[in-house]
């Protein structure tokens, strides 16, 4: 049974990788360009821990309202307590698909709604909260999700800045005992239009 679960996971990873690689070569009549986004971000979890990070994504425009793409993030913190465990050296690497819907264009400002979904790879050490002792190294993966709203400010024809606020979770699952830092997220970044 464990083998079947691993097979299903790797099948989903292959599908996600195929979709991410498909965006750079795909051409449509409604397409009006592509861009690179890089940003710094911070998740303030419901347990009061900050998870600073960086991310980068490649996106393509579809008309004037939609922007679709894929990206990768790296976030972490040195300590977090969750579900009766002391957690140390947490590192999360989500690989995700990204969708933007632009509400309009107001002079230099372009507000939007942004969704991300993908797979998060986690690594950390854990020990019991009430009985500190040996630490156990953990590697796991789970569903990553983000939803937020933001605005892009155009600096020139090729570049701009953006700011977002939303909700993020690194390991969504149906098991309430899983380690899942989640909470309020802020992003500040730079966007460069490729064509």
Short mmCIF file of C-alpha atoms in Angstrom, two decimals:
data_model
loop_
_atom_site.label_atom_id
_atom_site.label_comp_id
_atom_site.label_asym_id
_atom_site.label_seq_id
_atom_site.Cartn_x
_atom_site.Cartn_y
_atom_site.Cartn_z
CA UNK A 1 0.00 0.00 0.00
CA UNK A 2 2.88 2.35 0.79
CA UNK A 3 4.26 1.71 -2.72
CA UNK A 4 0.92 2.69 -4.28
CA UNK A 5 0.84 5.94 -2.28
CA UNK A 6 4.40 6.76 -3.42
CA UNK A 7 3.50 5.94 -7.03
CA UNK A 8 0.47 8.27 -6.90
CA UNK A 9 2.59 11.05 -5.39
CA UNK A 10 5.30 10.77 -8.05
CA UNK A 11 2.63 10.68 -10.75
CA UNK A 12 1.22 13.99 -9.43
CA UNK A 13 4.74 15.48 -9.27
CA UNK A 14 5.35 14.49 -12.90
CA UNK A 15 2.07 16.11 -13.93
CA UNK A 16 2.90 19.32 -12.03
CA UNK A 17 6.38 19.43 -13.56
CA UNK A 18 4.93 18.92 -17.07
CA UNK A 19 2.45 21.77 -16.60
CA UNK A 20 5.18 24.12 -15.29
CA UNK A 21 7.47 23.27 -18.24
CA UNK A 22 4.58 23.66 -20.70
CA UNK A 23 4.02 27.36 -19.96
CA UNK A 24 7.28 28.68 -21.51
CA UNK A 25 6.68 26.98 -24.88
CA UNK A 26 2.92 27.42 -25.19
CA UNK A 27 1.59 30.04 -27.62
CA UNK A 28 -1.95 31.37 -27.91
CA UNK A 29 -3.56 34.21 -29.86
CA UNK A 30 -4.74 35.90 -26.64
CA UNK A 31 -1.26 35.83 -25.17
CA UNK A 32 0.32 39.22 -24.68
CA UNK A 33 3.65 38.43 -23.01
CA UNK A 34 5.34 36.90 -20.00
CA UNK A 35 7.17 38.02 -16.89
CA UNK A 36 9.41 36.98 -14.04
CA UNK A 37 8.46 37.75 -10.45
CA UNK A 38 10.81 37.66 -7.47
CA UNK A 39 9.78 38.55 -3.95
CA UNK A 40 10.46 38.41 -0.25
CA UNK A 41 7.66 37.24 1.97
CA UNK A 42 6.75 36.46 5.55
CA UNK A 43 4.16 34.11 7.02
CA UNK A 44 2.97 35.00 10.53
CA UNK A 45 1.56 31.67 11.75
CA UNK A 46 -1.40 31.15 14.05
CA UNK A 47 1.14 29.98 16.68
CA UNK A 48 2.94 33.35 16.56
CA UNK A 49 6.00 32.26 14.56
CA UNK A 50 7.44 34.17 11.58
CA UNK A 51 8.46 32.17 8.49
CA UNK A 52 10.47 34.55 6.24
CA UNK A 53 11.19 33.43 2.71
CA UNK A 54 11.89 34.21 -0.93
CA UNK A 55 10.21 33.02 -4.11
CA UNK A 56 10.47 33.28 -7.87
CA UNK A 57 7.94 32.53 -10.59
CA UNK A 58 7.53 32.62 -14.35
CA UNK A 59 4.12 33.74 -15.63
CA UNK A 60 2.36 34.20 -18.98
CA UNK A 61 -0.43 36.64 -19.78
CA UNK A 62 -3.69 35.45 -21.34
CA UNK A 63 -5.51 38.54 -22.52
CA UNK A 64 -5.61 41.50 -20.16
CA UNK A 65 -7.20 39.81 -17.15
CA UNK A 66 -5.38 36.50 -16.61
CA UNK A 67 -1.80 35.61 -15.77
CA UNK A 68 -0.83 31.95 -15.23
CA UNK A 69 2.49 30.43 -14.25
CA UNK A 70 4.58 28.35 -11.92
CA UNK A 71 7.21 28.96 -9.30
CA UNK A 72 9.20 27.87 -6.29
CA UNK A 73 9.59 29.25 -2.75
CA UNK A 74 12.06 28.75 0.08
CA UNK A 75 10.93 29.61 3.62
CA UNK A 76 11.89 28.58 7.11
CA UNK A 77 12.50 29.39 10.74
CA UNK A 78 14.74 28.12 13.53
CA UNK A 79 12.00 27.17 16.04
CA UNK A 80 8.25 26.51 16.04
CA UNK A 81 6.01 24.64 18.49
CA UNK A 82 3.08 22.71 17.04
CA UNK A 83 0.84 19.80 18.15
CA UNK A 84 2.88 18.97 21.25
CA UNK A 85 6.27 19.06 19.52
CA UNK A 86 9.24 21.41 19.63
CA UNK A 87 10.29 21.83 16.00
CA UNK A 88 13.76 23.06 15.00
CA UNK A 89 15.37 24.20 11.75
CA UNK A 90 12.16 24.13 9.71
CA UNK A 91 12.60 24.46 5.93
CA UNK A 92 9.77 24.48 3.41
CA UNK A 93 10.20 24.35 -0.37
CA UNK A 94 6.83 24.64 -2.14
CA UNK A 95 6.64 24.12 -5.91
CA UNK A 96 3.40 25.65 -7.15
CA UNK A 97 1.10 26.78 -9.93
CA UNK A 98 0.04 30.41 -9.79
CA UNK A 99 -3.07 32.20 -11.10
CA UNK A 100 -3.68 35.96 -11.18
CA UNK A 101 -6.94 37.68 -12.05
CA UNK A 102 -6.60 41.43 -12.65
CA UNK A 103 -9.56 43.55 -11.55
CA UNK A 104 -8.62 46.55 -13.69
CA UNK A 105 -5.90 49.02 -14.60
CA UNK A 106 -5.97 52.38 -12.81
CA UNK A 107 -3.20 54.64 -14.11
CA UNK A 108 -0.04 52.89 -12.77
CA UNK A 109 -1.92 50.57 -10.37
CA UNK A 110 -3.27 47.11 -11.29
CA UNK A 111 -5.09 45.33 -8.39
CA UNK A 112 -5.49 41.55 -8.60
CA UNK A 113 -6.53 38.35 -6.84
CA UNK A 114 -3.83 35.67 -6.60
CA UNK A 115 -4.03 31.91 -5.94
CA UNK A 116 -1.22 29.36 -5.57
CA UNK A 117 -1.46 25.62 -5.15
CA UNK A 118 1.18 22.95 -5.26
CA UNK A 119 3.34 20.53 -3.31
CA UNK A 120 5.44 21.54 -0.32
CA UNK A 121 8.57 19.65 0.72
CA UNK A 122 9.31 20.04 4.43
CA UNK A 123 12.36 19.26 6.54
CA UNK A 124 12.76 19.78 10.29
CA UNK A 125 13.84 18.18 13.58
CA UNK A 126 11.30 17.47 16.30
CA UNK A 127 11.29 16.62 19.98
CA UNK A 128 8.51 16.19 22.55
CA UNK A 129 7.29 19.46 24.05
CA UNK A 130 6.98 18.19 27.67
CA UNK A 131 9.95 15.83 27.59
CA UNK A 132 12.85 17.37 25.65
CA UNK A 133 15.42 14.84 24.60
CA UNK A 134 16.45 13.26 21.34
CA UNK A 135 15.48 15.11 18.17
CA UNK A 136 14.06 13.20 15.23
CA UNK A 137 14.82 14.38 11.69
CA UNK A 138 11.62 14.55 9.60
CA UNK A 139 11.13 14.88 5.85
CA UNK A 140 7.61 15.09 4.51
CA UNK A 141 5.51 16.57 1.76
CA UNK A 142 1.99 17.88 1.54
CA UNK A 143 -0.40 20.18 -0.27
CA UNK A 144 0.58 23.86 -0.34
CA UNK A 145 -2.02 26.60 -0.71
CA UNK A 146 -2.14 30.39 -0.81
CA UNK A 147 -4.89 32.90 -1.54
CA UNK A 148 -4.55 36.64 -1.46
CA UNK A 149 -5.00 40.01 -3.08
CA UNK A 150 -2.49 42.60 -4.12
CA UNK A 151 -1.58 45.36 -6.49
CA UNK A 152 1.15 45.94 -9.05
CA UNK A 153 2.65 49.39 -9.54
CA UNK A 154 4.14 49.97 -13.00
CA UNK A 155 7.54 51.67 -12.92
CA UNK A 156 8.21 51.39 -16.67
CA UNK A 157 7.03 49.41 -19.68
CA UNK A 158 9.26 46.50 -18.58
CA UNK A 159 9.20 46.58 -14.77
CA UNK A 160 7.13 47.16 -11.68
CA UNK A 161 6.70 46.49 -7.97
CA UNK A 162 3.96 44.52 -6.24
CA UNK A 163 2.55 44.08 -2.76
CA UNK A 164 0.23 41.28 -1.57
CA UNK A 165 -1.53 40.12 1.57
CA UNK A 166 -3.26 36.77 2.03
CA UNK A 167 -3.51 33.43 3.81
CA UNK A 168 -0.99 30.61 3.34
CA UNK A 169 -0.60 27.01 4.54
CA UNK A 170 2.48 24.83 4.00
CA UNK A 171 1.01 21.38 4.63
CA UNK A 172 -2.75 21.08 4.19
CA UNK A 173 -4.16 17.64 4.98
CA UNK A 174 -7.11 15.89 6.60
CA UNK A 175 -4.99 14.95 9.64
CA UNK A 176 -5.22 17.65 12.32
CA UNK A 177 -2.04 16.30 13.97
CA UNK A 178 0.16 17.07 10.95
CA UNK A 179 2.61 19.94 11.30
CA UNK A 180 1.05 22.69 9.18
CA UNK A 181 2.29 26.23 9.73
CA UNK A 182 -0.43 28.48 8.37
CA UNK A 183 -1.59 32.03 8.82
CA UNK A 184 -1.32 35.56 7.47
CA UNK A 185 1.23 36.20 4.69
CA UNK A 186 2.73 39.36 3.20
CA UNK A 187 4.70 39.60 -0.06
CA UNK A 188 6.75 42.43 -1.52
CA UNK A 189 8.45 42.00 -4.85
CA UNK A 190 9.66 43.03 -8.27
CA UNK A 191 8.20 42.03 -11.64
CA UNK A 192 10.12 42.17 -14.91
CA UNK A 193 8.27 41.84 -18.21
CA UNK A 194 10.14 39.60 -20.67
CA UNK A 195 8.17 40.46 -23.82
#
